CSV table of C-alpha atoms and ligand atoms in Angstrom, one decimal:
chain,number,residue,atom,x,y,z
A,21,MET,CA,-115.6,68.8,-31.7
A,22,THR,CA,-118.7,67.2,-33.2
A,23,THR,CA,-117.7,65.0,-36.2
A,24,PRO,CA,-120.3,63.4,-38.5
A,25,GLN,CA,-119.8,60.0,-36.6
A,26,ARG,CA,-120.6,61.6,-33.3
A,27,ALA,CA,-123.5,63.5,-34.7
A,28,ARG,CA,-125.1,60.2,-35.7
A,29,PHE,CA,-125.6,59.4,-32.0
A,30,ALA,CA,-127.1,62.8,-31.2
A,31,GLU,CA,-129.5,62.5,-34.2
A,32,ASP,CA,-130.5,58.9,-33.4
A,33,ALA,CA,-134.2,58.3,-32.5
A,34,LEU,CA,-133.3,56.9,-29.1
A,35,SER,CA,-131.2,59.9,-28.2
A,36,ARG,CA,-134.0,62.2,-29.2
A,37,ARG,CA,-136.6,60.3,-27.2
A,38,ALA,CA,-134.2,60.3,-24.2
A,39,THR,CA,-133.7,64.1,-24.1
A,40,LYS,CA,-137.4,64.7,-24.1
A,41,VAL,CA,-137.7,63.0,-20.7
A,42,MET,CA,-134.2,63.3,-19.2
A,43,THR,CA,-131.9,66.3,-19.1
A,44,ARG,CA,-129.1,65.4,-21.5
A,45,GLY,CA,-130.7,62.1,-22.0
A,46,ASN,CA,-129.5,60.0,-19.1
A,47,THR,CA,-129.1,59.5,-15.3
A,48,ARG,CA,-125.4,59.4,-14.5
A,49,SER,CA,-123.5,62.6,-15.0
A,50,THR,CA,-120.3,60.6,-15.6
A,51,LEU,CA,-121.7,58.9,-18.6
A,52,PHE,CA,-122.4,62.0,-20.6
A,53,VAL,CA,-120.2,62.8,-23.6
A,54,PRO,CA,-121.1,65.6,-26.0
A,55,PRO,CA,-123.0,65.8,-28.2
A,56,ALA,CA,-124.7,62.7,-26.9
A,57,PRO,CA,-123.5,59.3,-25.6
A,58,PRO,CA,-124.1,56.0,-27.4
A,59,TYR,CA,-126.7,53.8,-25.6
A,60,ALA,CA,-125.7,50.3,-24.8
A,61,VAL,CA,-127.9,47.5,-26.2
A,62,ARG,CA,-126.1,44.4,-25.1
A,63,GLY,CA,-122.9,43.2,-23.5
A,64,GLU,CA,-121.0,40.0,-24.5
A,65,GLY,CA,-117.9,39.2,-22.5
A,66,ALA,CA,-115.3,41.9,-23.3
A,67,HIS,CA,-117.6,43.7,-25.9
A,68,ILE,CA,-120.6,45.9,-26.0
A,69,VAL,CA,-123.0,46.7,-28.8
A,70,ASP,CA,-124.5,50.2,-29.1
A,71,GLN,CA,-127.9,51.3,-30.5
A,72,LEU,CA,-126.4,51.9,-34.0
A,73,GLY,CA,-125.0,48.3,-34.1
A,74,GLY,CA,-121.4,49.4,-33.3
A,75,ARG,CA,-119.4,46.7,-31.4
A,76,VAL,CA,-116.6,47.9,-29.3
A,77,ILE,CA,-114.2,46.5,-26.6
A,78,ASP,CA,-115.4,47.5,-23.2
A,79,ALA,CA,-112.3,48.9,-21.5
A,80,ASN,CA,-114.5,50.8,-19.0
A,81,ASN,CA,-116.4,47.9,-17.5
A,82,ASN,CA,-119.0,50.1,-15.9
A,83,TYR,CA,-116.3,52.1,-14.2
A,84,THR,CA,-114.2,49.1,-13.0
A,85,SER,CA,-117.0,47.0,-11.6
A,86,LEU,CA,-117.3,44.3,-14.2
A,87,ILE,CA,-114.2,42.3,-13.4
A,88,HIS,CA,-115.3,39.5,-15.7
A,89,GLY,CA,-116.8,41.6,-18.4
A,90,HIS,CA,-120.5,41.1,-19.4
A,91,ALA,CA,-122.7,38.2,-18.8
A,92,HIS,CA,-120.1,35.7,-17.5
A,93,PRO,CA,-121.9,32.3,-17.9
A,94,ARG,CA,-121.1,31.2,-14.3
A,95,ILE,CA,-122.5,34.5,-12.9
A,96,THR,CA,-125.6,34.6,-15.1
A,97,ALA,CA,-126.3,30.9,-14.2
A,98,ALA,CA,-126.0,31.6,-10.5
A,99,VAL,CA,-128.2,34.7,-10.7
A,100,ALA,CA,-130.8,33.0,-12.8
A,101,GLU,CA,-131.1,30.3,-10.1
A,102,VAL,CA,-131.4,32.7,-7.3
A,103,VAL,CA,-133.9,35.0,-9.1
A,104,GLY,CA,-136.1,32.0,-9.5
A,105,SER,CA,-136.4,31.6,-5.8
A,106,GLY,CA,-137.1,35.2,-4.8
A,107,THR,CA,-135.1,38.5,-5.3
A,108,ALA,CA,-135.6,40.3,-2.1
A,109,PHE,CA,-137.0,39.5,1.4
A,110,GLY,CA,-137.9,41.2,4.6
A,111,LEU,CA,-135.6,38.8,6.2
A,112,PRO,CA,-131.8,38.3,6.0
A,113,THR,CA,-130.5,35.5,3.8
A,114,GLU,CA,-127.7,33.0,3.7
A,115,GLN,CA,-126.3,34.7,0.6
A,116,GLU,CA,-125.3,37.8,2.6
A,117,VAL,CA,-123.6,35.6,5.2
A,118,GLU,CA,-121.6,33.8,2.4
A,119,LEU,CA,-120.4,37.1,0.8
A,120,ALA,CA,-119.5,38.4,4.3
A,121,GLU,CA,-117.5,35.2,5.0
A,122,LEU,CA,-115.7,35.5,1.7
A,123,LEU,CA,-114.8,39.2,2.2
A,124,SER,CA,-113.7,38.6,5.7
A,125,ALA,CA,-111.4,35.8,4.7
A,126,ARG,CA,-109.9,37.8,1.9
A,127,THR,CA,-109.4,41.2,3.6
A,128,GLY,CA,-109.0,40.2,7.2
A,129,GLN,CA,-111.8,42.6,8.2
A,130,GLU,CA,-113.9,41.0,11.0
A,131,ARG,CA,-117.4,42.3,10.4
A,132,TRP,CA,-119.4,43.4,7.3
A,133,ARG,CA,-122.6,45.1,6.3
A,134,PHE,CA,-124.0,45.7,2.8
A,135,SER,CA,-125.6,48.6,0.9
A,136,ASN,CA,-126.6,49.2,-2.7
A,137,SER,CA,-123.7,51.5,-3.6
A,138,GLY,CA,-120.2,52.7,-2.7
A,139,THR,CA,-121.7,56.1,-2.0
A,140,GLU,CA,-123.9,54.7,0.8
A,141,ALA,CA,-121.0,52.6,2.1
A,142,VAL,CA,-118.7,55.6,2.5
A,143,MET,CA,-121.6,57.7,3.9
A,144,THR,CA,-122.3,55.1,6.5
A,145,ALA,CA,-118.7,54.4,7.4
A,146,VAL,CA,-118.2,58.1,8.1
A,147,ARG,CA,-121.3,58.1,10.3
A,148,ALA,CA,-120.0,55.0,12.1
A,149,ALA,CA,-116.7,56.7,12.8
A,150,ARG,CA,-118.5,59.8,14.2
A,151,SER,CA,-120.6,57.6,16.4
A,152,TYR,CA,-117.7,55.5,17.6
A,153,THR,CA,-115.5,58.5,18.5
A,154,GLY,CA,-118.2,60.9,19.4
A,155,ARG,CA,-116.4,63.5,17.2
A,156,GLY,CA,-117.4,65.4,14.1
A,157,ILE,CA,-114.4,66.2,11.8
A,158,LEU,CA,-113.6,64.1,8.8
A,159,ILE,CA,-110.2,64.6,7.1
A,160,ARG,CA,-110.0,63.5,3.5
A,161,PHE,CA,-107.8,64.2,0.5
A,162,GLU,CA,-108.0,66.3,-2.7
A,163,GLY,CA,-108.6,64.5,-5.9
A,164,SER,CA,-110.2,61.4,-4.3
A,165,TYR,CA,-113.7,60.5,-5.3
A,166,HIS,CA,-115.8,58.8,-2.6
A,167,GLY,CA,-119.2,59.0,-4.1
A,168,THR,CA,-121.8,61.7,-3.7
A,169,SER,CA,-122.8,62.0,0.0
A,170,ASP,CA,-122.5,65.5,1.5
A,171,ALA,CA,-119.3,64.9,3.4
A,172,VAL,CA,-117.3,63.8,0.4
A,173,VAL,CA,-118.3,66.0,-2.5
A,174,SER,CA,-116.6,69.4,-3.1
A,175,ARG,CA,-117.0,71.6,-0.1
A,176,THR,CA,-118.1,74.4,-2.4
A,177,ALA,CA,-120.5,72.3,-4.4
A,178,PRO,CA,-124.0,73.7,-4.7
A,179,GLY,CA,-126.3,72.4,-2.0
A,180,ILE,CA,-123.6,71.8,0.6
A,181,THR,CA,-124.3,73.6,3.8
A,182,ALA,CA,-121.9,75.6,6.0
A,183,GLY,CA,-122.4,72.9,8.7
A,184,VAL,CA,-121.0,70.2,6.4
A,185,ARG,CA,-118.2,72.5,5.3
A,186,SER,CA,-117.1,73.1,8.9
A,187,ASP,CA,-116.9,69.4,9.7
A,188,VAL,CA,-114.8,68.4,6.7
A,189,VAL,CA,-111.1,69.2,6.1
A,190,VAL,CA,-109.7,68.5,2.7
A,191,LEU,CA,-105.9,68.2,2.4
A,192,PRO,CA,-103.4,67.5,-0.4
A,193,GLN,CA,-102.6,63.7,-0.4
A,194,GLY,CA,-99.1,63.0,0.7
A,195,ASN,CA,-98.4,66.3,2.4
A,196,VAL,CA,-97.2,65.3,5.9
A,197,GLU,CA,-96.8,68.9,7.1
A,198,ALA,CA,-100.4,70.0,6.2
A,199,PHE,CA,-101.7,66.8,7.8
A,200,ASP,CA,-99.7,67.2,11.0
A,201,GLU,CA,-100.9,70.8,11.3
A,202,VAL,CA,-104.5,69.9,11.2
A,203,ILE,CA,-103.9,67.0,13.6
A,204,ALA,CA,-102.0,69.3,16.0
A,205,GLU,CA,-104.8,71.9,16.0
A,206,HIS,CA,-107.9,69.7,15.8
A,207,GLY,CA,-106.7,66.2,16.6
A,208,ASP,CA,-109.1,65.7,19.5
A,209,ARG,CA,-112.1,66.6,17.3
A,210,VAL,CA,-111.2,64.3,14.4
A,211,ALA,CA,-113.5,61.3,13.9
A,212,ALA,CA,-111.8,59.8,10.9
A,213,VAL,CA,-109.3,60.1,8.1
A,214,LEU,CA,-110.7,58.8,4.9
A,215,ILE,CA,-108.1,57.8,2.2
A,216,ASP,CA,-108.1,56.0,-1.2
A,217,LEU,CA,-104.8,54.3,-1.7
A,218,MET,CA,-105.0,54.8,-5.5
A,219,PRO,CA,-107.3,57.8,-6.1
A,220,ASN,CA,-108.8,57.7,-9.5
A,221,ARG,CA,-109.6,61.4,-9.9
A,222,ALA,CA,-106.1,62.3,-8.7
A,223,GLY,CA,-104.8,60.3,-11.7
A,224,LEU,CA,-104.5,56.8,-10.3
A,225,VAL,CA,-101.2,57.5,-8.6
A,226,PRO,CA,-100.6,55.0,-5.7
A,227,ALA,CA,-100.3,56.6,-2.3
A,228,ASP,CA,-96.9,56.9,-0.6
A,229,PRO,CA,-96.6,54.0,1.9
A,230,ALA,CA,-94.8,56.2,4.3
A,231,PHE,CA,-97.7,58.7,4.3
A,232,VAL,CA,-100.2,55.9,4.8
A,233,GLU,CA,-98.2,54.6,7.8
A,234,HIS,CA,-98.0,58.1,9.1
A,235,ILE,CA,-101.8,58.5,9.0
A,236,ARG,CA,-102.2,55.2,10.8
A,237,GLU,CA,-99.9,56.3,13.6
A,238,ALA,CA,-101.3,59.8,13.9
A,239,THR,CA,-104.9,58.6,14.0
A,240,ARG,CA,-104.1,56.0,16.7
A,241,ALA,CA,-102.3,58.7,18.7
A,242,VAL,CA,-105.4,61.1,18.7
A,243,GLY,CA,-108.1,58.4,18.9
A,244,ALA,CA,-109.4,58.9,15.4
A,245,LEU,CA,-110.3,56.1,13.0
A,246,MET,CA,-108.7,55.4,9.7
A,247,ILE,CA,-111.0,54.5,6.8
A,248,VAL,CA,-109.6,53.1,3.6
A,249,ASP,CA,-111.9,53.5,0.6
A,250,GLU,CA,-111.4,50.2,-1.4
A,251,VAL,CA,-114.4,50.7,-3.7
A,252,ILE,CA,-112.0,50.7,-6.7
A,253,SER,CA,-108.7,49.4,-5.3
A,254,LEU,CA,-110.0,46.1,-4.0
A,255,ARG,CA,-109.4,44.5,-7.4
A,256,LEU,CA,-105.7,45.2,-7.3
A,257,SER,CA,-104.7,42.6,-4.8
A,258,LEU,CA,-106.4,39.5,-3.4
A,259,GLY,CA,-107.1,41.1,0.0
A,260,GLY,CA,-107.3,44.7,-1.3
A,261,LEU,CA,-104.7,47.5,-1.3
A,262,ALA,CA,-105.1,48.2,2.5
A,263,ALA,CA,-104.0,44.7,3.2
A,264,GLU,CA,-101.1,44.9,0.8
A,265,TYR,CA,-100.0,48.2,2.3
A,266,GLY,CA,-100.3,46.7,5.8
A,267,ALA,CA,-102.4,49.8,6.5
A,268,ASP,CA,-104.5,48.1,9.2
A,269,PRO,CA,-107.4,50.4,8.9
A,270,ASP,CA,-110.3,50.4,11.3
A,271,LEU,CA,-112.9,50.4,8.5
A,272,ILE,CA,-112.8,49.8,4.8
A,273,THR,CA,-115.4,50.5,2.2
A,274,ALA,CA,-116.0,48.3,-0.8
A,275,GLY,CA,-118.3,48.1,-3.8
A,276,LYS,CA,-118.1,47.6,-7.6
A,277,ILE,CA,-116.5,44.2,-8.2
A,278,ILE,CA,-117.9,42.6,-5.1
A,279,GLY,CA,-121.4,42.8,-6.7
A,280,GLY,CA,-120.6,40.8,-9.8
A,281,GLY,CA,-122.3,43.4,-12.0
A,282,PHE,CA,-125.2,44.2,-9.6
A,283,PRO,CA,-125.7,47.2,-7.2
A,284,ILE,CA,-123.6,46.9,-4.1
A,285,GLY,CA,-121.6,48.7,-1.4
A,286,ALA,CA,-120.1,47.4,1.8
A,287,VAL,CA,-118.4,48.4,5.0
A,288,GLY,CA,-116.0,46.1,6.6
A,289,GLY,CA,-114.0,46.6,9.8
A,290,ARG,CA,-113.2,45.9,13.4
A,291,ALA,CA,-115.9,44.1,15.3
A,292,ASP,CA,-116.0,46.8,18.0
A,293,VAL,CA,-116.4,49.6,15.4
A,294,LEU,CA,-119.1,47.8,13.5
A,295,ALA,CA,-120.9,47.3,16.8
A,296,VAL,CA,-122.2,50.9,16.4
A,297,PHE,CA,-124.8,49.3,14.2
A,298,ASP,CA,-125.9,46.8,16.9
A,299,PRO,CA,-129.7,47.1,17.0
A,300,LEU,CA,-129.7,45.9,20.6
A,301,ALA,CA,-127.4,48.6,21.9
A,302,ASP,CA,-128.8,51.6,23.8
A,303,THR,CA,-128.0,53.9,21.0
A,304,SER,CA,-127.2,52.5,17.6
A,305,VAL,CA,-126.6,53.8,14.1
A,306,GLY,CA,-129.4,52.7,11.8
A,307,TRP,CA,-128.5,50.8,8.6
A,308,GLY,CA,-131.4,50.8,6.1
A,309,GLY,CA,-131.8,50.0,2.5
A,310,THR,CA,-134.9,48.1,1.2
A,311,PHE,CA,-132.6,46.3,-1.2
A,312,SER,CA,-129.4,46.2,0.9
A,313,ALA,CA,-127.8,42.7,0.9
A,314,ASN,CA,-130.4,41.4,-1.6
A,315,PRO,CA,-129.7,37.8,-2.6
A,316,VAL,CA,-129.1,38.7,-6.3
A,317,SER,CA,-126.2,41.1,-5.7
A,318,MET,CA,-124.9,38.8,-2.9
A,319,THR,CA,-124.9,35.8,-5.2
A,320,ALA,CA,-123.4,37.5,-8.2
A,321,GLY,CA,-120.8,39.1,-6.0
A,322,ARG,CA,-119.8,35.8,-4.4
A,323,VAL,CA,-119.4,34.0,-7.7
A,324,ALA,CA,-117.5,36.9,-9.3
A,325,MET,CA,-115.1,37.0,-6.3
A,326,GLN,CA,-114.6,33.3,-6.3
A,327,LEU,CA,-113.7,33.4,-10.0
A,328,PHE,CA,-111.3,36.3,-9.2
A,329,ASP,CA,-108.9,34.1,-7.3
A,330,ALA,CA,-105.2,34.8,-6.6
A,331,GLU,CA,-104.2,33.6,-10.0
A,332,ALA,CA,-106.8,35.6,-11.8
A,333,VAL,CA,-105.8,38.8,-9.9
A,334,GLN,CA,-102.2,38.2,-10.8
A,335,ARG,CA,-102.9,37.5,-14.4
A,336,LEU,CA,-105.1,40.6,-14.9
A,337,ASN,CA,-102.6,42.8,-13.1
A,338,GLY,CA,-99.9,41.4,-15.4
A,339,ALA,CA,-101.9,42.2,-18.5
A,340,GLY,CA,-102.5,45.7,-17.2
A,341,ASP,CA,-98.8,46.2,-16.4
A,342,ARG,CA,-97.8,45.1,-19.9
A,343,LEU,CA,-100.4,47.3,-21.6
A,344,ARG,CA,-99.3,50.3,-19.6
A,345,GLU,CA,-95.7,49.7,-20.5
A,346,SER,CA,-96.5,49.4,-24.2
A,347,LEU,CA,-98.5,52.6,-24.0
A,348,LEU,CA,-95.7,54.4,-22.3
A,349,ALA,CA,-93.2,53.1,-24.8
A,350,ALA,CA,-95.4,54.5,-27.6
A,351,GLY,CA,-95.4,57.9,-25.9
A,352,VAL,CA,-98.9,57.8,-24.3
A,353,ALA,CA,-99.2,59.6,-21.0
A,354,VAL,CA,-100.7,57.0,-18.6
A,355,THR,CA,-100.6,56.2,-14.9
A,356,GLY,CA,-102.0,53.5,-12.7
A,357,ARG,CA,-101.3,50.1,-11.4
A,358,GLY,CA,-102.2,46.5,-12.4
A,359,SER,CA,-105.5,46.2,-14.2
A,360,LEU,CA,-106.4,49.9,-13.8
A,361,MET,CA,-105.0,52.9,-15.7
A,362,ARG,CA,-105.7,56.5,-16.4
A,363,LEU,CA,-104.8,58.3,-19.6
A,364,ARG,CA,-103.2,61.6,-18.8
A,365,GLU,CA,-103.2,63.0,-22.3
A,366,PRO,CA,-103.6,66.8,-22.8
A,367,GLY,CA,-106.8,68.1,-24.5
A,368,GLU,CA,-110.5,67.5,-24.0
A,369,PRO,CA,-111.3,64.2,-22.3
A,370,ALA,CA,-114.4,63.9,-24.5
A,371,ASP,CA,-112.4,64.1,-27.7
A,372,LEU,CA,-110.1,61.3,-26.4
A,373,TRP,CA,-113.1,59.3,-25.5
A,374,TRP,CA,-114.6,59.6,-28.9
A,375,ALA,CA,-111.3,59.0,-30.7
A,376,ALA,CA,-111.0,55.7,-28.8
A,377,TYR,CA,-114.6,54.8,-29.3
A,378,GLU,CA,-114.4,55.4,-33.0
A,379,ARG,CA,-111.4,53.0,-33.0
A,380,GLY,CA,-113.4,50.3,-31.3
A,381,VAL,CA,-112.5,50.8,-27.6
A,382,MET,CA,-114.7,52.3,-24.9
A,383,ILE,CA,-112.8,54.0,-22.0
A,384,GLY,CA,-114.1,56.1,-19.1
A,385,THR,CA,-115.1,59.7,-19.9
A,386,ASN,CA,-112.3,60.6,-17.5
A,387,GLY,CA,-109.7,58.6,-19.4
A,388,LEU,CA,-110.0,55.5,-17.1
A,389,ILE,CA,-109.1,52.1,-18.5
A,390,SER,CA,-110.2,49.0,-16.6
A,391,LEU,CA,-109.4,45.5,-17.7
A,392,SER,CA,-111.6,42.4,-17.4
A,393,THR,CA,-110.8,38.7,-17.3
A,394,ALA,CA,-112.9,38.4,-20.4
A,395,MET,CA,-110.3,40.2,-22.6
A,396,THR,CA,-108.2,38.1,-24.9
A,397,GLU,CA,-104.6,38.9,-25.9
A,398,GLN,CA,-106.1,40.1,-29.2
A,399,ASP,CA,-108.5,42.4,-27.3
A,400,LEU,CA,-105.5,43.8,-25.4
A,401,ALA,CA,-103.6,44.4,-28.6
A,402,THR,CA,-106.6,46.2,-30.1
A,403,ILE,CA,-106.9,48.4,-27.0
A,404,GLU,CA,-103.2,49.3,-27.2
A,405,ARG,CA,-103.3,50.1,-31.0
A,406,SER,CA,-106.5,52.1,-30.7
A,407,ILE,CA,-105.4,54.1,-27.7
A,408,VAL,CA,-102.0,55.0,-29.3
A,409,LYS,CA,-103.8,56.2,-32.4
A,410,ALA,CA,-106.5,58.1,-30.3
A,411,ALA,CA,-103.8,59.8,-28.3
A,412,GLU,CA,-101.8,60.7,-31.5
A,413,GLN,CA,-105.0,62.2,-33.0
A,414,GLY,CA,-105.5,64.4,-29.8
A,415,ARG,CA,-102.0,65.8,-30.1
A,416,ARG,CA,-102.4,66.7,-33.8
B,16,PMP,N1,-115.5,55.4,-3.6
B,16,PMP,C1,-114.7,55.3,-4.7
B,16,PMP,C2,-113.2,55.2,-4.5
B,16,PMP,C3,-115.2,55.2,-6.0
B,16,PMP,O1,-114.5,55.1,-7.1
B,16,PMP,C4,-116.7,55.3,-6.1
B,16,PMP,C5,-117.3,55.2,-7.5
B,16,PMP,N2,-116.6,55.5,-8.6
B,16,PMP,C6,-117.4,55.4,-5.0
B,16,PMP,C7,-116.8,55.5,-3.7
B,16,PMP,C8,-118.9,55.5,-5.0
B,16,PMP,O2,-119.5,54.2,-5.4
B,16,PMP,P1,-120.9,54.1,-6.2
B,16,PMP,O3,-120.7,54.7,-7.5
B,16,PMP,O4,-121.2,52.7,-6.2
B,16,PMP,O5,-121.8,54.9,-5.3
């Protein structure tokens, strides 16, 4: 429904300019809300300002990546310093070693490599598993988003070939029988099982620990690898959800918060698996990326992760738990864990998005709410009030 408030954004000069050069006026499909999205002008801690001068609380945080909100002074200072001495080199830098050391200490994964997005990290982790095992099949689960590489988008998506379809099996998450059936039939052709322990598009419902353990045992039994996609879930616990589950995966993928607001992706895992990227090996998997491991992303990520210490993780998860409980008590349908939640209200997601935006809170176009350490108690109270009202409006 296009209300006068929403129409103001579609009629705005910037929006008109944008649609002349870009289909629907922007790059990322996930940012589009009809009739036209607001454009961000600046970010200040927990807030953003749009092109019409509106100021809202950012409860989206660039789809969970801005763990400290916008322009955290410690991150901007570190970035300013590193930018002044060169932003990218045709040589490795100490900054990537530092971030790899930090991630290794936190997650327990022995070796790391960096990319510019979670999409690339997942794509390359899958290739690593295929190279390591010499097998082709990837098993993954319905309702999990792993970026936009061929193997992880819908098998029926336009542009996906029959070859890709035949190498990918998609199963309902948590269904042991369906999983065992595929393993029994094709186990010796399975390269990897890819799982998100709290899949966003499946509604942010945490995976059943018994199912996760079952996958670990089954993959070991048939010689396949287990890849845990921690691109979103790493923020939920100091060492990530895989460590908390005791899942002991062969590879994990990371992204979002580990870039401190800058482009990033990463694969971590066992040394012998990451050895598939060894440039001195007879055959090795290439890892490219002109801007992979650039010192800006590496520095911002390191500082952001240092600030997100055990106490900060716990505090933010506590704030999320309290917010979710209050929303549930007020009759709002919401799932999630810690600092991440997903509204499960009936109706058009875009209407809920606008209803929240018009009450001063920006959520994800998919109903995602992601907290940042920049939010005050007052911000959290505003989020609660606005979401309760937005959900009530949707039910009317
Ligand atoms: N995996 C998961 C679990 C994700 O949530 C995302 C992004 N939302 C990706 C992979 C892809 O990351 P990126 O958007 O950085 O390519």
